[in-house]
Amino acid sequence: MNVPDDVRAAMRKTNEVFDTQVVGRQNISELDRVYTRNARVLPPGSPMLEGREEVKAFWQGAIQALGLKSAKLTSVDAEAVGDCVIEIGRADLLVSSGDTITVKYVVQWKQEDGDWKWNVDIWNASE
Amino acid sequence: MNVPDDVRAAMRKTNEVFDTQVVGRQNISELDRVYTRNARVLPPGSPMLEGREEVKAFWQGAIQALGLKSAKLTSVDAEAVGDCVIEIGRADLLVSSGDTITVKYVVQWKQEDGDWKWNVDIWNASE
Protein backbone atom coordinates (compact mmCIF):
# COMPACT_ATOMS: atom_id res chain seq x y z
CA MET A 1 0.00 0.00 0.00
CA ASN A 2 2.63 2.46 -1.22
CA VAL A 3 0.31 4.78 -3.13
CA PRO A 4 0.70 8.45 -2.09
CA ASP A 5 -2.31 10.10 -0.50
CA ASP A 6 -2.71 12.63 -3.32
CA VAL A 7 -2.86 9.83 -5.87
CA ARG A 8 -5.41 7.97 -3.76
CA ALA A 9 -7.51 11.12 -3.60
CA ALA A 10 -7.30 11.51 -7.38
CA MET A 11 -8.34 7.86 -7.82
CA ARG A 12 -11.35 8.38 -5.55
CA LYS A 13 -12.33 11.44 -7.59
CA THR A 14 -12.25 9.43 -10.83
CA ASN A 15 -14.33 6.66 -9.27
CA GLU A 16 -16.87 9.24 -8.13
CA VAL A 17 -17.14 10.61 -11.67
CA PHE A 18 -17.95 7.09 -12.84
CA ASP A 19 -20.55 6.56 -10.11
CA THR A 20 -22.30 9.92 -10.08
CA GLN A 21 -21.84 11.26 -13.63
CA VAL A 22 -21.55 8.23 -15.91
CA VAL A 23 -23.84 5.80 -14.09
CA GLY A 24 -25.99 8.17 -12.05
CA ARG A 25 -26.69 10.70 -14.82
CA GLN A 26 -25.95 8.50 -17.83
CA ASN A 27 -23.54 11.20 -18.95
CA ILE A 28 -21.47 8.91 -21.16
CA SER A 29 -19.10 11.65 -22.36
CA GLU A 30 -17.74 11.86 -18.80
CA LEU A 31 -16.03 8.53 -19.51
CA ASP A 32 -13.29 10.72 -21.03
CA ARG A 33 -12.42 11.64 -17.43
CA VAL A 34 -12.46 8.00 -16.33
CA TYR A 35 -10.63 6.04 -19.07
CA THR A 36 -7.36 6.82 -20.86
CA ARG A 37 -7.52 7.35 -24.61
CA ASN A 38 -6.09 3.88 -25.30
CA ALA A 39 -7.91 2.07 -22.49
CA ARG A 40 -8.59 -1.64 -22.80
CA VAL A 41 -11.72 -2.95 -21.08
CA LEU A 42 -12.35 -6.68 -20.61
CA PRO A 43 -16.00 -7.26 -19.63
CA PRO A 44 -17.23 -10.77 -18.80
CA GLY A 45 -18.88 -12.46 -21.77
CA SER A 46 -17.49 -10.02 -24.33
CA PRO A 47 -14.34 -9.61 -26.43
CA MET A 48 -11.80 -7.04 -25.24
CA LEU A 49 -12.78 -3.44 -26.01
CA GLU A 50 -10.13 -0.94 -27.03
CA GLY A 51 -10.31 2.84 -27.03
CA ARG A 52 -12.93 5.27 -25.82
CA GLU A 53 -15.50 4.83 -28.59
CA GLU A 54 -15.84 1.09 -27.95
CA VAL A 55 -15.79 1.70 -24.20
CA LYS A 56 -18.53 4.34 -24.42
CA ALA A 57 -20.75 2.11 -26.56
CA PHE A 58 -20.28 -0.74 -24.09
CA TRP A 59 -21.19 1.30 -20.99
CA GLN A 60 -24.12 2.99 -22.67
CA GLY A 61 -25.57 -0.43 -23.46
CA ALA A 62 -24.65 -2.03 -20.13
CA ILE A 63 -26.07 0.79 -17.98
CA GLN A 64 -29.37 0.59 -19.85
CA ALA A 65 -29.52 -3.22 -20.00
CA LEU A 66 -28.90 -3.60 -16.27
CA GLY A 67 -30.81 -0.51 -15.24
CA LEU A 68 -27.63 0.43 -13.39
CA LYS A 69 -28.31 3.08 -10.74
CA SER A 70 -24.99 3.41 -8.91
CA ALA A 71 -21.54 1.86 -8.79
CA LYS A 72 -19.78 2.06 -5.44
CA LEU A 73 -16.10 1.22 -5.91
CA THR A 74 -13.97 0.16 -2.94
CA SER A 75 -10.20 -0.27 -3.11
CA VAL A 76 -9.04 -3.58 -1.63
CA ASP A 77 -5.36 -3.19 -2.49
CA ALA A 78 -3.39 -0.67 -4.51
CA GLU A 79 0.29 -0.76 -5.41
CA ALA A 80 2.33 1.91 -7.17
CA VAL A 81 4.54 0.34 -9.87
CA GLY A 82 6.55 2.62 -12.13
CA ASP A 83 4.23 5.41 -13.31
CA CYS A 84 1.13 3.26 -12.74
CA VAL A 85 -1.02 1.96 -9.93
CA ILE A 86 -2.30 -1.62 -9.92
CA GLU A 87 -5.52 -1.80 -7.95
CA ILE A 88 -7.69 -4.68 -6.80
CA GLY A 89 -11.17 -3.60 -5.84
CA ARG A 90 -14.78 -4.40 -5.21
CA ALA A 91 -17.76 -2.85 -7.00
CA ASP A 92 -21.25 -2.84 -5.55
CA LEU A 93 -23.66 -2.24 -8.42
CA LEU A 94 -27.20 -1.18 -7.62
CA VAL A 95 -29.56 -2.20 -10.41
CA SER A 96 -33.16 -1.21 -11.16
CA SER A 97 -34.61 -4.38 -9.60
CA GLY A 98 -33.23 -3.14 -6.27
CA ASP A 99 -30.62 -5.91 -6.18
CA THR A 100 -26.95 -5.22 -5.59
CA ILE A 101 -24.50 -7.12 -7.78
CA THR A 102 -21.00 -7.40 -6.32
CA VAL A 103 -18.04 -7.83 -8.64
CA LYS A 104 -14.29 -7.78 -8.07
CA TYR A 105 -11.94 -5.98 -10.43
CA VAL A 106 -8.34 -5.24 -11.33
CA VAL A 107 -7.52 -1.81 -12.77
CA GLN A 108 -4.22 -0.49 -14.08
CA TRP A 109 -4.29 3.25 -13.44
CA LYS A 110 -2.33 5.81 -15.45
CA GLN A 111 -2.06 9.55 -15.27
CA GLU A 112 -3.28 11.34 -18.40
CA ASP A 113 -4.04 15.05 -18.87
CA GLY A 114 -3.44 15.55 -15.16
CA ASP A 115 -6.01 12.99 -14.00
CA TRP A 116 -5.59 9.40 -12.84
CA LYS A 117 -7.58 7.14 -15.16
CA TRP A 118 -8.36 3.51 -15.85
CA ASN A 119 -6.01 2.16 -18.54
CA VAL A 120 -6.82 -1.56 -18.18
CA ASP A 121 -10.10 -2.61 -16.58
CA ILE A 122 -11.24 -6.21 -16.00
CA TRP A 123 -13.82 -7.64 -13.62
CA ASN A 124 -15.83 -10.75 -12.84
CA ALA A 125 -18.57 -11.97 -10.53
CA SER A 126 -17.75 -12.42 -6.84
CA GLU A 127 -20.14 -15.36 -6.34
CA MET B 1 5.33 -3.65 -26.08
CA ASN B 2 8.47 -2.63 -24.17
CA VAL B 3 9.15 -5.95 -22.46
CA PRO B 4 12.72 -7.22 -23.03
CA ASP B 5 13.12 -10.48 -24.95
CA ASP B 6 14.66 -12.30 -22.00
CA VAL B 7 11.68 -11.38 -19.81
CA ARG B 8 9.28 -12.53 -22.52
CA ALA B 9 11.14 -15.84 -22.70
CA ALA B 10 10.92 -16.23 -18.92
CA MET B 11 7.18 -15.48 -19.06
CA ARG B 12 6.68 -18.14 -21.75
CA LYS B 13 8.59 -20.64 -19.59
CA THR B 14 6.31 -19.97 -16.63
CA ASN B 15 3.22 -20.33 -18.82
CA GLU B 16 4.55 -23.66 -20.10
CA VAL B 17 5.01 -24.91 -16.53
CA PHE B 18 1.37 -24.10 -15.89
CA ASP B 19 0.21 -25.84 -19.08
CA THR B 20 2.39 -28.94 -19.06
CA GLN B 21 3.15 -29.54 -15.36
CA VAL B 22 0.22 -28.11 -13.40
CA VAL B 23 -2.62 -28.80 -15.83
CA GLY B 24 -1.13 -31.59 -17.95
CA ARG B 25 0.28 -33.68 -15.10
CA GLN B 26 -1.84 -32.31 -12.25
CA ASN B 27 1.41 -31.58 -10.45
CA ILE B 28 -0.05 -28.92 -8.17
CA SER B 29 3.19 -28.25 -6.29
CA GLU B 30 4.61 -26.77 -9.51
CA LEU B 31 2.33 -23.78 -8.88
CA ASP B 32 5.22 -22.55 -6.68
CA ARG B 33 7.02 -21.84 -9.96
CA VAL B 34 3.99 -20.06 -11.42
CA TYR B 35 2.62 -17.82 -8.64
CA THR B 36 4.44 -15.51 -6.23
CA ARG B 37 4.18 -16.29 -2.53
CA ASN B 38 1.67 -13.49 -1.98
CA ALA B 39 -0.24 -13.94 -5.23
CA ARG B 40 -3.85 -12.84 -5.44
CA VAL B 41 -6.12 -14.80 -7.79
CA LEU B 42 -9.59 -13.57 -8.76
CA PRO B 43 -11.54 -16.41 -10.41
CA PRO B 44 -15.03 -15.76 -11.81
CA GLY B 45 -17.76 -16.75 -9.36
CA SER B 46 -15.45 -16.91 -6.36
CA PRO B 47 -14.06 -14.55 -3.73
CA MET B 48 -10.46 -13.40 -4.17
CA LEU B 49 -7.86 -16.02 -3.21
CA GLU B 50 -4.66 -14.97 -1.49
CA GLY B 51 -1.42 -16.90 -1.12
CA ARG B 52 -0.25 -20.20 -2.50
CA GLU B 53 -2.26 -22.55 -0.29
CA GLU B 54 -5.58 -21.03 -1.35
CA VAL B 55 -4.38 -20.89 -4.96
CA LYS B 56 -3.32 -24.55 -4.95
CA ALA B 57 -6.63 -25.68 -3.46
CA PHE B 58 -8.49 -23.68 -6.10
CA TRP B 59 -6.57 -25.11 -9.07
CA GLN B 60 -6.69 -28.66 -7.77
CA GLY B 61 -10.47 -28.40 -7.59
CA ALA B 62 -10.90 -26.51 -10.86
CA ILE B 63 -8.69 -28.84 -12.92
CA GLN B 64 -10.64 -31.85 -11.70
CA ALA B 65 -14.08 -30.21 -11.96
CA LEU B 66 -13.49 -29.10 -15.57
CA GLY B 67 -11.45 -32.11 -16.58
CA LEU B 68 -8.90 -29.55 -17.73
CA LYS B 69 -6.40 -31.10 -20.18
CA SER B 70 -4.33 -28.15 -21.35
CA ALA B 71 -4.14 -24.37 -21.03
CA LYS B 72 -2.59 -22.57 -23.98
CA LEU B 73 -1.77 -18.99 -22.98
CA THR B 74 -1.25 -16.31 -25.62
CA SER B 75 0.03 -12.82 -24.85
CA VAL B 76 -2.11 -10.11 -26.44
CA ASP B 77 -0.27 -7.15 -24.92
CA ALA B 78 2.48 -6.81 -22.33
CA GLU B 79 3.88 -3.63 -20.82
CA ALA B 80 6.84 -3.27 -18.47
CA VAL B 81 5.96 -0.88 -15.61
CA GLY B 82 8.47 -0.43 -12.80
CA ASP B 83 9.70 -3.89 -11.77
CA CYS B 84 6.50 -5.54 -13.07
CA VAL B 85 4.91 -6.52 -16.34
CA ILE B 86 1.20 -5.98 -16.95
CA GLU B 87 -0.05 -8.51 -19.47
CA ILE B 88 -3.36 -8.94 -21.27
CA GLY B 89 -3.79 -12.42 -22.69
CA ARG B 90 -6.01 -15.14 -24.03
CA ALA B 91 -6.27 -18.66 -22.62
CA ASP B 92 -7.58 -21.59 -24.66
CA LEU B 93 -8.61 -24.28 -22.19
CA LEU B 94 -9.12 -27.81 -23.48
CA VAL B 95 -11.55 -29.71 -21.26
CA SER B 96 -12.41 -33.42 -21.06
CA SER B 97 -15.56 -33.05 -23.17
CA GLY B 98 -13.30 -32.05 -26.04
CA ASP B 99 -14.55 -28.47 -25.97
CA THR B 100 -12.20 -25.49 -25.85
CA ILE B 101 -13.17 -22.68 -23.48
CA THR B 102 -11.60 -19.32 -24.33
CA VAL B 103 -11.06 -16.77 -21.59
CA LYS B 104 -9.24 -13.44 -21.48
CA TYR B 105 -7.02 -12.46 -18.59
CA VAL B 106 -4.93 -9.74 -16.99
CA VAL B 107 -1.80 -10.78 -15.09
CA GLN B 108 0.60 -8.63 -13.10
CA TRP B 109 3.97 -10.37 -13.33
CA LYS B 110 6.75 -10.04 -10.76
CA GLN B 111 10.19 -11.54 -10.50
CA GLU B 112 10.68 -13.78 -7.45
CA ASP B 113 13.50 -16.24 -6.74
CA GLY B 114 14.86 -15.55 -10.23
CA ASP B 115 11.65 -16.48 -12.06
CA TRP B 116 8.88 -14.32 -13.51
CA LYS B 117 5.63 -15.25 -11.82
CA TRP B 118 1.96 -14.32 -11.65
CA ASN B 119 1.36 -11.90 -8.77
CA VAL B 120 -2.19 -10.84 -9.63
CA ASP B 121 -4.31 -13.08 -11.89
CA ILE B 122 -7.87 -12.33 -13.03
CA TRP B 123 -9.86 -13.67 -15.97
CA ASN B 124 -13.35 -13.92 -17.40
CA ALA B 125 -15.25 -15.51 -20.27
CA SER B 126 -14.65 -14.18 -23.78
CA GLU B 127 -18.20 -14.87 -24.97
XYZ file of C-alpha atoms in Angstrom:
254
model
C 0.000 0.000 0.000
C 2.634 2.456 -1.219
C 0.312 4.776 -3.129
C 0.701 8.450 -2.094
C -2.312 10.105 -0.497
C -2.714 12.634 -3.317
C -2.855 9.830 -5.873
C -5.412 7.966 -3.758
C -7.510 11.115 -3.598
C -7.301 11.509 -7.385
C -8.339 7.861 -7.816
C -11.346 8.376 -5.553
C -12.327 11.441 -7.587
C -12.247 9.430 -10.834
C -14.329 6.661 -9.266
C -16.874 9.237 -8.133
C -17.142 10.615 -11.670
C -17.950 7.093 -12.843
C -20.547 6.563 -10.111
C -22.297 9.919 -10.078
C -21.844 11.257 -13.625
C -21.546 8.227 -15.911
C -23.842 5.796 -14.090
C -25.994 8.174 -12.048
C -26.691 10.696 -14.820
C -25.946 8.495 -17.827
C -23.543 11.200 -18.954
C -21.466 8.909 -21.157
C -19.100 11.646 -22.362
C -17.743 11.862 -18.804
C -16.033 8.532 -19.506
C -13.289 10.721 -21.032
C -12.424 11.640 -17.432
C -12.461 7.995 -16.332
C -10.631 6.039 -19.068
C -7.364 6.815 -20.857
C -7.516 7.345 -24.612
C -6.094 3.880 -25.300
C -7.905 2.070 -22.490
C -8.586 -1.644 -22.798
C -11.723 -2.947 -21.085
C -12.350 -6.683 -20.609
C -16.002 -7.255 -19.631
C -17.227 -10.769 -18.803
C -18.880 -12.465 -21.769
C -17.492 -10.024 -24.332
C -14.338 -9.610 -26.428
C -11.798 -7.042 -25.236
C -12.777 -3.442 -26.009
C -10.131 -0.941 -27.027
C -10.313 2.839 -27.030
C -12.928 5.273 -25.819
C -15.497 4.834 -28.592
C -15.836 1.095 -27.950
C -15.794 1.700 -24.205
C -18.532 4.337 -24.419
C -20.746 2.112 -26.561
C -20.284 -0.739 -24.088
C -21.185 1.295 -20.995
C -24.125 2.994 -22.669
C -25.566 -0.435 -23.455
C -24.648 -2.029 -20.133
C -26.071 0.785 -17.984
C -29.373 0.593 -19.850
C -29.522 -3.220 -20.003
C -28.901 -3.598 -16.266
C -30.812 -0.511 -15.239
C -27.631 0.430 -13.394
C -28.306 3.081 -10.742
C -24.987 3.407 -8.905
C -21.541 1.858 -8.790
C -19.776 2.064 -5.436
C -16.096 1.216 -5.910
C -13.967 0.159 -2.943
C -10.196 -0.268 -3.109
C -9.044 -3.584 -1.625
C -5.362 -3.191 -2.491
C -3.394 -0.667 -4.511
C 0.294 -0.760 -5.409
C 2.334 1.908 -7.171
C 4.540 0.343 -9.871
C 6.548 2.619 -12.129
C 4.232 5.413 -13.307
C 1.132 3.257 -12.743
C -1.016 1.964 -9.934
C -2.299 -1.616 -9.925
C -5.517 -1.800 -7.946
C -7.685 -4.682 -6.801
C -11.173 -3.598 -5.841
C -14.783 -4.401 -5.212
C -17.758 -2.845 -7.005
C -21.250 -2.843 -5.551
C -23.657 -2.239 -8.423
C -27.197 -1.183 -7.620
C -29.562 -2.199 -10.413
C -33.156 -1.210 -11.160
C -34.614 -4.376 -9.596
C -33.226 -3.139 -6.274
C -30.625 -5.915 -6.183
C -26.955 -5.218 -5.586
C -24.503 -7.124 -7.776
C -20.998 -7.401 -6.321
C -18.040 -7.832 -8.636
C -14.291 -7.776 -8.075
C -11.936 -5.983 -10.431
C -8.342 -5.235 -11.331
C -7.524 -1.805 -12.769
C -4.223 -0.493 -14.078
C -4.290 3.249 -13.439
C -2.326 5.813 -15.447
C -2.062 9.553 -15.266
C -3.281 11.343 -18.401
C -4.042 15.050 -18.872
C -3.445 15.547 -15.157
C -6.005 12.990 -14.000
C -5.591 9.399 -12.837
C -7.583 7.141 -15.160
C -8.356 3.506 -15.855
C -6.007 2.159 -18.536
C -6.815 -1.559 -18.182
C -10.103 -2.608 -16.580
C -11.239 -6.206 -16.001
C -13.817 -7.645 -13.616
C -15.835 -10.746 -12.842
C -18.570 -11.966 -10.525
C -17.755 -12.421 -6.841
C -20.138 -15.357 -6.345
C 5.329 -3.654 -26.078
C 8.467 -2.628 -24.168
C 9.153 -5.953 -22.463
C 12.724 -7.219 -23.034
C 13.120 -10.478 -24.950
C 14.658 -12.300 -21.999
C 11.683 -11.381 -19.812
C 9.281 -12.526 -22.521
C 11.145 -15.842 -22.696
C 10.917 -16.231 -18.923
C 7.181 -15.484 -19.064
C 6.680 -18.139 -21.750
C 8.585 -20.640 -19.594
C 6.310 -19.965 -16.627
C 3.219 -20.333 -18.820
C 4.546 -23.659 -20.099
C 5.013 -24.909 -16.529
C 1.370 -24.099 -15.893
C 0.210 -25.837 -19.078
C 2.394 -28.941 -19.055
C 3.146 -29.542 -15.364
C 0.220 -28.115 -13.399
C -2.621 -28.796 -15.829
C -1.135 -31.589 -17.950
C 0.279 -33.681 -15.095
C -1.842 -32.311 -12.250
C 1.413 -31.578 -10.454
C -0.050 -28.920 -8.175
C 3.194 -28.250 -6.289
C 4.614 -26.766 -9.515
C 2.332 -23.784 -8.881
C 5.215 -22.554 -6.682
C 7.019 -21.844 -9.964
C 3.991 -20.056 -11.424
C 2.624 -17.825 -8.641
C 4.440 -15.508 -6.229
C 4.185 -16.289 -2.528
C 1.666 -13.494 -1.979
C -0.241 -13.945 -5.226
C -3.848 -12.839 -5.444
C -6.116 -14.804 -7.789
C -9.595 -13.568 -8.760
C -11.542 -16.412 -10.410
C -15.029 -15.762 -11.806
C -17.764 -16.747 -9.365
C -15.447 -16.905 -6.356
C -14.063 -14.551 -3.727
C -10.460 -13.397 -4.174
C -7.858 -16.024 -3.211
C -4.664 -14.966 -1.485
C -1.417 -16.904 -1.120
C -0.251 -20.205 -2.497
C -2.258 -22.552 -0.286
C -5.576 -21.028 -1.354
C -4.383 -20.890 -4.959
C -3.322 -24.549 -4.954
C -6.628 -25.683 -3.455
C -8.486 -23.684 -6.100
C -6.572 -25.106 -9.072
C -6.688 -28.657 -7.770
C -10.469 -28.400 -7.594
C -10.897 -26.514 -10.864
C -8.691 -28.844 -12.921
C -10.644 -31.845 -11.700
C -14.079 -30.214 -11.964
C -13.489 -29.103 -15.567
C -11.452 -32.109 -16.584
C -8.897 -29.551 -17.732
C -6.403 -31.102 -20.178
C -4.331 -28.146 -21.351
C -4.138 -24.372 -21.028
C -2.590 -22.569 -23.985
C -1.771 -18.989 -22.975
C -1.250 -16.307 -25.619
C 0.035 -12.824 -24.848
C -2.112 -10.109 -26.439
C -0.271 -7.151 -24.916
C 2.476 -6.807 -22.328
C 3.877 -3.626 -20.822
C 6.836 -3.268 -18.470
C 5.963 -0.884 -15.612
C 8.467 -0.432 -12.802
C 9.696 -3.886 -11.769
C 6.504 -5.544 -13.073
C 4.908 -6.522 -16.343
C 1.197 -5.980 -16.951
C -0.051 -8.509 -19.467
C -3.355 -8.944 -21.267
C -3.786 -12.417 -22.692
C -6.010 -15.144 -24.028
C -6.268 -18.662 -22.620
C -7.581 -21.588 -24.663
C -8.608 -24.276 -22.188
C -9.123 -27.813 -23.477
C -11.547 -29.714 -21.262
C -12.407 -33.417 -21.062
C -15.560 -33.049 -23.168
C -13.296 -32.051 -26.041
C -14.554 -28.465 -25.970
C -12.202 -25.494 -25.851
C -13.166 -22.681 -23.480
C -11.603 -19.325 -24.327
C -11.065 -16.770 -21.591
C -9.244 -13.444 -21.484
C -7.024 -12.457 -18.586
C -4.929 -9.740 -16.995
C -1.799 -10.777 -15.086
C 0.601 -8.630 -13.097
C 3.974 -10.368 -13.333
C 6.749 -10.040 -10.763
C 10.186 -11.541 -10.499
C 10.685 -13.783 -7.446
C 13.501 -16.241 -6.740
C 14.862 -15.551 -10.226
C 11.655 -16.477 -12.065
C 8.885 -14.315 -13.510
C 5.625 -15.253 -11.819
C 1.957 -14.315 -11.654
C 1.364 -11.899 -8.768
C -2.193 -10.838 -9.632
C -4.310 -13.076 -11.888
C -7.870 -12.330 -13.031
C -9.862 -13.669 -15.975
C -13.355 -13.922 -17.402
C -15.249 -15.509 -20.269
C -14.652 -14.184 -23.780
C -18.202 -14.868 -24.971
